[in-house]
Tab-separated table of C-alpha atoms in Angstrom:
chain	number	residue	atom	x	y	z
A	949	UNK	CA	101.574	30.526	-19.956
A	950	UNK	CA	100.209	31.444	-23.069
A	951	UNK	CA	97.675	34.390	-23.455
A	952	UNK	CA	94.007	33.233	-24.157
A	953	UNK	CA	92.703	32.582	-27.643
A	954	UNK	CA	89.580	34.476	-28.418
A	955	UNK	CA	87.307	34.698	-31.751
A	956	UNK	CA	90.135	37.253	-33.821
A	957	UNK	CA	92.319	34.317	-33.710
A	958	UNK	CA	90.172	32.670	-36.400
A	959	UNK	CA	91.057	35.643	-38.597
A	960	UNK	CA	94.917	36.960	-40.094
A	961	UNK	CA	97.123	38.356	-37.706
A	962	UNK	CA	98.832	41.745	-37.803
A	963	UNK	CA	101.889	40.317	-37.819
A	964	UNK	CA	105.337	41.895	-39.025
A	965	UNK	CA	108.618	40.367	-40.143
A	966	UNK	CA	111.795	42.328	-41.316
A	967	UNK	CA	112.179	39.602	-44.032
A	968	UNK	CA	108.622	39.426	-44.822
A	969	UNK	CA	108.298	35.613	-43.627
A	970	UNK	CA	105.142	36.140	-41.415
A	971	UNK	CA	103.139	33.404	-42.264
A	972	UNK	CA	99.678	31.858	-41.635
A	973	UNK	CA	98.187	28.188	-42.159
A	974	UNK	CA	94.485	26.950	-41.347
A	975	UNK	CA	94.924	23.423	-42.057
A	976	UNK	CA	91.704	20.495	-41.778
A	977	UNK	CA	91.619	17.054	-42.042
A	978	UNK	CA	89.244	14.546	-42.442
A	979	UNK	CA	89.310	10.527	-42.979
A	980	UNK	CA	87.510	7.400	-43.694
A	981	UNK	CA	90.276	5.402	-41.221
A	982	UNK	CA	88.653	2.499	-41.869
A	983	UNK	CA	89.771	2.195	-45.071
A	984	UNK	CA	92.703	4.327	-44.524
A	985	UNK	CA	91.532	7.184	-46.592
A	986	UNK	CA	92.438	10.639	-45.740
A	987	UNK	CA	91.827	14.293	-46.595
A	988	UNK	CA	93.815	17.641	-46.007
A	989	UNK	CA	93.217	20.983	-47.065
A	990	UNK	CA	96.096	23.407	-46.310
A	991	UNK	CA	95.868	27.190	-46.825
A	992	UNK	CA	99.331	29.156	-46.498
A	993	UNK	CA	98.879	33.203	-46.316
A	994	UNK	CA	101.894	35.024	-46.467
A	995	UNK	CA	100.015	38.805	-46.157
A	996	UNK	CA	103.155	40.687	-45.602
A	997	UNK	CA	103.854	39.554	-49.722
A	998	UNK	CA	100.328	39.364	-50.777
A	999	UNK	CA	100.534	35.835	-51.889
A	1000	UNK	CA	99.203	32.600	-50.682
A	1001	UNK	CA	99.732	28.959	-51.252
A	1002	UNK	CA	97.056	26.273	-51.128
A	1003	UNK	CA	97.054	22.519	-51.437
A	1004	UNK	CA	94.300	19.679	-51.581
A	1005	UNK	CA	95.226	15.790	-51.018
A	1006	UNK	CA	93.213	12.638	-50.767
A	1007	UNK	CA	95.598	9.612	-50.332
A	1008	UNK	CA	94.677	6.178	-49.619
A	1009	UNK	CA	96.628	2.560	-49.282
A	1010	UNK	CA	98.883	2.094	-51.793
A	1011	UNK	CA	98.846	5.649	-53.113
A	1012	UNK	CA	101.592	8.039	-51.182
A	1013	UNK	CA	103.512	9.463	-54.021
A	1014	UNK	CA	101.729	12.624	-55.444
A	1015	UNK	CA	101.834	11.343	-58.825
A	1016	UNK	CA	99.535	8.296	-57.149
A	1017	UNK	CA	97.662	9.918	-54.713
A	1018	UNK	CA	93.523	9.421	-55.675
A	1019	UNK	CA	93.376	13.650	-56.106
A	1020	UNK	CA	96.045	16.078	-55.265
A	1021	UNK	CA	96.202	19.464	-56.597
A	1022	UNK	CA	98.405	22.158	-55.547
A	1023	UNK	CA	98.622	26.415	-55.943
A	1024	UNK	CA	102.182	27.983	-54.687
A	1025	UNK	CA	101.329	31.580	-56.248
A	1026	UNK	CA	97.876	32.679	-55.450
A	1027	UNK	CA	97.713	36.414	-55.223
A	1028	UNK	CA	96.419	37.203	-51.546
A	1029	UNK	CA	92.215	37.886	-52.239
A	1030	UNK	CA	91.440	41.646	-51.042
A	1031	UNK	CA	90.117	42.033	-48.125
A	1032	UNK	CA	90.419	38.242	-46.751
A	1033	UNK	CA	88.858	37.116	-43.898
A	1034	UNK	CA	90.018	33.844	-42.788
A	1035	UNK	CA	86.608	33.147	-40.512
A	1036	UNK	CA	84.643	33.526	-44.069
A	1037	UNK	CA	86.440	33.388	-47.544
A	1038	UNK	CA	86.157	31.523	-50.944
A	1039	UNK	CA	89.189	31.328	-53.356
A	1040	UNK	CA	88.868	31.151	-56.799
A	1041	UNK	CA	90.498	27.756	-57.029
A	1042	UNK	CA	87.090	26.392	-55.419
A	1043	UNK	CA	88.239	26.267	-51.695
A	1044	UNK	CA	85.689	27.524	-49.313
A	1045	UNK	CA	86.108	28.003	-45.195
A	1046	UNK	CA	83.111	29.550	-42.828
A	1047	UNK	CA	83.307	29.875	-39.117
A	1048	UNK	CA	80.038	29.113	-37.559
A	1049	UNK	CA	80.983	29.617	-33.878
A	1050	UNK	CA	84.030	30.836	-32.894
A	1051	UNK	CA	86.714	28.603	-32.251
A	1052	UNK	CA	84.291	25.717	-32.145
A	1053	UNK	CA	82.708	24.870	-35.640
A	1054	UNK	CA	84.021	25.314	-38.823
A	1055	UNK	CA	82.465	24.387	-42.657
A	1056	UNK	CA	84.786	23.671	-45.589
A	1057	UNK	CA	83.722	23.540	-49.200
A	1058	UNK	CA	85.771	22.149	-52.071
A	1059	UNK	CA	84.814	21.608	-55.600
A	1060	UNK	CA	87.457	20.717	-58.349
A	1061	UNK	CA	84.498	19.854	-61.094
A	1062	UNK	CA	84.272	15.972	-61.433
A	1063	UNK	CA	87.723	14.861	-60.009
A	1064	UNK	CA	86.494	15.886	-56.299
A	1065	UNK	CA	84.189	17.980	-53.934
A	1066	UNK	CA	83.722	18.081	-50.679
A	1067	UNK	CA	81.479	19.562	-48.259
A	1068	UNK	CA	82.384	18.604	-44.652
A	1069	UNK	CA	81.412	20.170	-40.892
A	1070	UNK	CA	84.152	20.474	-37.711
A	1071	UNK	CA	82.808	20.660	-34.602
A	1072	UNK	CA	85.329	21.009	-31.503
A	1073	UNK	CA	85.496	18.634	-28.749
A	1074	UNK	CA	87.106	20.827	-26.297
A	1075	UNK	CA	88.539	24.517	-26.541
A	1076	UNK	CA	91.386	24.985	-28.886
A	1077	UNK	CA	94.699	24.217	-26.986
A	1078	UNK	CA	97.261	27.383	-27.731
A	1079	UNK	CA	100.478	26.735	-27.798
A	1080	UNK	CA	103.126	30.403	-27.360
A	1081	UNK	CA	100.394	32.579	-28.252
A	1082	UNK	CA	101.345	35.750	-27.314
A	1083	UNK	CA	98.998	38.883	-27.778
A	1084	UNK	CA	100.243	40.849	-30.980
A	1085	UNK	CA	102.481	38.278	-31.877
A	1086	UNK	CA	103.233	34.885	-32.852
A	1087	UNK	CA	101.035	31.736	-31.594
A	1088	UNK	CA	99.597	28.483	-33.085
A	1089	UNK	CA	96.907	26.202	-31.982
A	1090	UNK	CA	95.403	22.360	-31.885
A	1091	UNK	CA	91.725	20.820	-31.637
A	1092	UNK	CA	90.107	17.955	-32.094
A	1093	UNK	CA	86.797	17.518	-33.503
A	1094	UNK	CA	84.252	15.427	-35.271
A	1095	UNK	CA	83.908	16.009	-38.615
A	1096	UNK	CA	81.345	14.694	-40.602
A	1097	UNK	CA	80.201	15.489	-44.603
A	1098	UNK	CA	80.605	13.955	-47.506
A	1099	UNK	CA	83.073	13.807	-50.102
A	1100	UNK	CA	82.511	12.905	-54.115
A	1101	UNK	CA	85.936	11.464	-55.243
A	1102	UNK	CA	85.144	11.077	-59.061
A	1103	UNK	CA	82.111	9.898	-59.043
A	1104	UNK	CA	81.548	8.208	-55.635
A	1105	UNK	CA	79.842	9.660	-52.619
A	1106	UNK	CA	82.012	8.824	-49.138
A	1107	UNK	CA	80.416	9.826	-46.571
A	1108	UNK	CA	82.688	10.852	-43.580
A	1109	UNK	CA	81.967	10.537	-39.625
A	1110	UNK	CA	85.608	10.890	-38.018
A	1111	UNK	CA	87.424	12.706	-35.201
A	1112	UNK	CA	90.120	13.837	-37.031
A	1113	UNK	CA	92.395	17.848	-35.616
A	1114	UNK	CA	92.549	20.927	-37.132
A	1115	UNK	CA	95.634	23.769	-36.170
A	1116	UNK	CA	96.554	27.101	-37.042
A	1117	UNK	CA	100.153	28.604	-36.620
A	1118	UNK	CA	100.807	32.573	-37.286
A	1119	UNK	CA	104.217	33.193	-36.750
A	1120	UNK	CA	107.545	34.035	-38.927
A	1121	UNK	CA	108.286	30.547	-41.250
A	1122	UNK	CA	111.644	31.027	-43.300
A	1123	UNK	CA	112.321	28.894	-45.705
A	1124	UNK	CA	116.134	28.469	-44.573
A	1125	UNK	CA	115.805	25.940	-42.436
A	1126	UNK	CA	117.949	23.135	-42.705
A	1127	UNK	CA	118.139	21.039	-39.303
A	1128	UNK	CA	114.250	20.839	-38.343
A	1129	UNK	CA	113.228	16.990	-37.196
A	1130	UNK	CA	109.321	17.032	-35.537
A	1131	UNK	CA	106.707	14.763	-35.051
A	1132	UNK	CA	103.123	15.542	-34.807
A	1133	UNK	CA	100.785	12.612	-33.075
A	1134	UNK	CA	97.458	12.319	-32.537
A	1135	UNK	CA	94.322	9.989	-32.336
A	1136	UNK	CA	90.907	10.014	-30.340
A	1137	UNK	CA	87.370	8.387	-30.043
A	1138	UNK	CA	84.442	9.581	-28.302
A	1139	UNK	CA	85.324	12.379	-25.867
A	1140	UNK	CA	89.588	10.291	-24.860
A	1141	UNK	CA	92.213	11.042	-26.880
A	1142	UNK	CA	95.409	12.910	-27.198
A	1143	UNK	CA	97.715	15.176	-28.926
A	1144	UNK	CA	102.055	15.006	-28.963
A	1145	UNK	CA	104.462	17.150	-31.297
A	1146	UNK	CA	108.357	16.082	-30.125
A	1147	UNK	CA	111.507	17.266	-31.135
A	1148	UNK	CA	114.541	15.536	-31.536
A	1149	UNK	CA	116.726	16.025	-28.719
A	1150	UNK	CA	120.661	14.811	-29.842
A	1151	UNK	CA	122.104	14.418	-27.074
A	1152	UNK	CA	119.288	11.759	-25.482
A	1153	UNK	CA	118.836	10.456	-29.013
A	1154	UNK	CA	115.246	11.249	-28.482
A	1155	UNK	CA	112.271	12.850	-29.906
A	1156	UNK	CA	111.111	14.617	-26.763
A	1157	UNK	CA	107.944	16.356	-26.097
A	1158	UNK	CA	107.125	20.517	-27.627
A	1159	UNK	CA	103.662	20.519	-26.474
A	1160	UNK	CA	100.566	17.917	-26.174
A	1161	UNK	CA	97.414	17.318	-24.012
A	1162	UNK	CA	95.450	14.400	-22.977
A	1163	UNK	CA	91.578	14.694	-23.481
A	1164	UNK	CA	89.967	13.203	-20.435
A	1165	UNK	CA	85.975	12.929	-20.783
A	1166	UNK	CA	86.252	16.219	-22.921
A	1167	UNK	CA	88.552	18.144	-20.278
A	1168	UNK	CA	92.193	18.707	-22.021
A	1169	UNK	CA	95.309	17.855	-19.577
A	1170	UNK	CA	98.017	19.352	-20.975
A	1171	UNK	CA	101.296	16.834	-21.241
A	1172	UNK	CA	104.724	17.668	-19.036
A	1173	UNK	CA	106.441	14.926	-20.285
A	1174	UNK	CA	106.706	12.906	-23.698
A	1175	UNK	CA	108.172	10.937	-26.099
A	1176	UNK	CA	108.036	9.125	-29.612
A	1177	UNK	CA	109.483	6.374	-31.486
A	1178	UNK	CA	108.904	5.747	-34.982
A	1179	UNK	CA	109.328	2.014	-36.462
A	1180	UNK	CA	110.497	2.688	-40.730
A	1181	UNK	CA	110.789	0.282	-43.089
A	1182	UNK	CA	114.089	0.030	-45.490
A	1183	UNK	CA	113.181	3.175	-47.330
A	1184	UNK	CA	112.839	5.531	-43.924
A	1185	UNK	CA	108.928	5.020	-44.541
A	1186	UNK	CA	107.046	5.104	-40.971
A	1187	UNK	CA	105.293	2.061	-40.540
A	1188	UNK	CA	104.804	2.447	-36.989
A	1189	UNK	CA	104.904	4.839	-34.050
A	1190	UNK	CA	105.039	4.126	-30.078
A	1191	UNK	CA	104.063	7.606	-28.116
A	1192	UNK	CA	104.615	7.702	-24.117
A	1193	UNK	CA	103.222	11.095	-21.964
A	1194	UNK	CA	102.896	11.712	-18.471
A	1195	UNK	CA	99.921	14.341	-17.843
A	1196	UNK	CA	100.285	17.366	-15.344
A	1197	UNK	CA	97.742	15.316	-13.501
A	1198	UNK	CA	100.739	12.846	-12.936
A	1199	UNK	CA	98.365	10.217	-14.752
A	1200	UNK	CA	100.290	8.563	-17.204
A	1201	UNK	CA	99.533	7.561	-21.257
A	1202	UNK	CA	100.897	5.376	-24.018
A	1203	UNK	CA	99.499	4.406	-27.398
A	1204	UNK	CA	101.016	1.765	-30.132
A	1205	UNK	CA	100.186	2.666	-33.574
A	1206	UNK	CA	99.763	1.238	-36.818
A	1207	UNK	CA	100.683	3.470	-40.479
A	1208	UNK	CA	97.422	2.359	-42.701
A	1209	UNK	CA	98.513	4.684	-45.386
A	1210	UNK	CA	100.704	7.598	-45.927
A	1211	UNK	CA	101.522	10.808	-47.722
A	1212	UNK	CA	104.764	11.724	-48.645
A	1213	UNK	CA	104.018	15.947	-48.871
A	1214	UNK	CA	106.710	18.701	-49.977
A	1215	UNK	CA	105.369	21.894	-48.055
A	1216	UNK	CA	107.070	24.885	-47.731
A	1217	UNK	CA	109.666	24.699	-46.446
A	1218	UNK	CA	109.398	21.270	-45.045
A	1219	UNK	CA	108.675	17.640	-46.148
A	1220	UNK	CA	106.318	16.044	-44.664
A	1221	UNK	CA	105.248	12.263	-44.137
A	1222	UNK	CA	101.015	12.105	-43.417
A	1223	UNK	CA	100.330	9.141	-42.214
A	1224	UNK	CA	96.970	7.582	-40.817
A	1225	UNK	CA	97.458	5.406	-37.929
A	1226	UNK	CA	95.636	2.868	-36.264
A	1227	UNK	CA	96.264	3.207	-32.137
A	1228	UNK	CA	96.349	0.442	-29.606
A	1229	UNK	CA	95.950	1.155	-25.657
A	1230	UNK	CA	98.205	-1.167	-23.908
A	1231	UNK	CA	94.240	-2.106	-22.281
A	1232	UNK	CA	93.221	-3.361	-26.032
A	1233	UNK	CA	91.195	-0.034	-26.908
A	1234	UNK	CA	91.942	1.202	-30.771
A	1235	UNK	CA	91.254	4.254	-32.267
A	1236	UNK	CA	92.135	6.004	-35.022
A	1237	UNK	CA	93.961	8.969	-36.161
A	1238	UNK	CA	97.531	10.429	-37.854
A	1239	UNK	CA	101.318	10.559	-37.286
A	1240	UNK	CA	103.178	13.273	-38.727
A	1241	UNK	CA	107.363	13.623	-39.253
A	1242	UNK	CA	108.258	16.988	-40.522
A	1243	UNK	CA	111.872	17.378	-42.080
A	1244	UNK	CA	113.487	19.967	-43.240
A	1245	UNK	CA	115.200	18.916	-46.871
A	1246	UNK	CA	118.853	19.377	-45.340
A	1247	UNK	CA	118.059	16.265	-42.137
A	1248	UNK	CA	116.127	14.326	-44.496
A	1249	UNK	CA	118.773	14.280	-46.945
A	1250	UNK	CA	121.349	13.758	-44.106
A	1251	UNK	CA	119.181	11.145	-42.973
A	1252	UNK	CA	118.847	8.914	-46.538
A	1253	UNK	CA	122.857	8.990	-46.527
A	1254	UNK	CA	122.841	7.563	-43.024
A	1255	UNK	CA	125.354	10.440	-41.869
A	1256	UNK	CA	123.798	10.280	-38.217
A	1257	UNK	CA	120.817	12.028	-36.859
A	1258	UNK	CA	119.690	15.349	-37.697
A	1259	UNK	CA	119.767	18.586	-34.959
A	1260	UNK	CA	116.172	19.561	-34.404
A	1261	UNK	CA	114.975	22.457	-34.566
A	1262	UNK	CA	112.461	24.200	-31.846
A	1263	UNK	CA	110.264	25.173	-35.167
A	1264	UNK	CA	107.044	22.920	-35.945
């Protein structure tokens, strides 16, 4: 069992690394699914260094590379702002977060002069769902939410009305990794939906479940069991993903979906393909929302030369 989350988990952590690796994200997303259009913003705080990445992407269909991508910019050497409160900060590259109730609602603020701005509001639809949070040390989290806003992509006003996740992880990341194959999964409408994160298992051949939850009428169900399959086209490109849970409730769950778009992201120290996804019930319900594979260079390399599967890693 994990240890509760409670209001300081929206700010840093006093963590402590003999290498110095302790890291912290506070990553948001929002999307137009309907035409495929998507929006991260993805803080990195390494406070143990006093430095910080940040990065900003709006991809759409058609537009995956970052060279493509509608608006993408990216900072890997901020110098950690004194005094930084995650729950309330502004950085000088324009990014803006504000808590407005614990754990629950969150603002975010962008403004890159013409090329973008955006101005959009999360609210949760259930309590954040922690994942190995211990007290004083590592932990991470997942929530679904509506967010709604606007966003001015050169010139044109979008406005967004999506349920789309945020997380936060606070834990040691080093950048050594070199076997690390997870998915990340999710989709919702209304107050129904679900999260999965897998890990390849080798020996099944599988990517089995880390951690996920069913939302049920607003009440999360966490997920015992799990699985996911990802459909790629010639180029190891997902194009479509096939996720099957069974609930702690013994109720079970299973979703088609179908890759509208995609983002192929180098993070740190991962690569990352961001994909929004269309999901299918096998009742004929759809609903939106992303599919994630996160590789470390080494497996995705390993991968490309078709030298077999890579060994996952525990690490999301």
């Amino acid at each position: 069992m994990s240890d509760p989350l409670g209001p300081d988990d929206d700010r840093l952590h006093p963590g402590r690394t003999e290498d110095r690796s302790w890291t912290e994200t506070a990553w948001f997303a929002a999307a137009v699914p309907e035409r495929g259009l998507a929006v991260w913003t993805y803080p990195l705080f390494r406070p143990e260094l006093g430095v910080m990445s940040c990065g900003v992407y709006v991809w759409e269909p058609g537009a995956e590379e970052l060279w493509q991508l509608p608006y993408y910019r990216t900072w890997w050497h901020l110098p950690l702002p004194d005094d930084l409160d995650l729950a309330a900060f502004r950085l000088p590259n324009g990014l803006g977060y504000e808590c407005l109730e614990p754990l629950t609602a969150y603002r975010v603020t962008y403004a890159d002069g013409e090329e973008l701005e955006l101005d959009l509001t999360f609210r949760a639809l259930h309590p954040p769902h922690g994942v190995g949070v211990e007290a004083g040390g590592h932990g991470h989290l997942d929530q679904l939410g509506r967010v709604s806003g606007e966003i001015v992509l050169r010139g044109e006003r979008i406005a967004v009305d999506c349920i789309e996740m945020r997380d936060r992880t606070w834990s040691p990341r080093r950048e050594s990794r070199k076997r690390t194959f997870v998915t990340y999964s999710y989709g919702a409408a209304g107050e129904s939906g679900f999260h999965l994160s897998t890990r390849l298992d080798p020996k099944l051949g599988e990517n089995r479940i880390l951690t996920g939850f069913r939302l049920l009428d607003g009440k999360v169900v966490p997920l015992r069991d799990g699985t996911c399959r990802i459909e790629r086209d010639d180029a190891g490109r997902p194009v479509g993903v096939e996720v099957t849970a069974t609930d702690e409730d013994g109720g079970d769950f299973a979703a088609t979906g179908e890759v509208l778009s995609r983002l192929s992201m180098p993070s740190t120290p991962w690569f990352v393909w961001a994909c929004i996804v269309r999901w299918r019930l096998p009742d004929g319900t759809e609903f939106f929302g992303e599919h994630q594979d996160t590789w470390s260079p080494a497996a995705l390399r390993r991968i490309g030369r078709g030298d077999g599967a890579p060994q996952a890693s525990s690490q999301k």
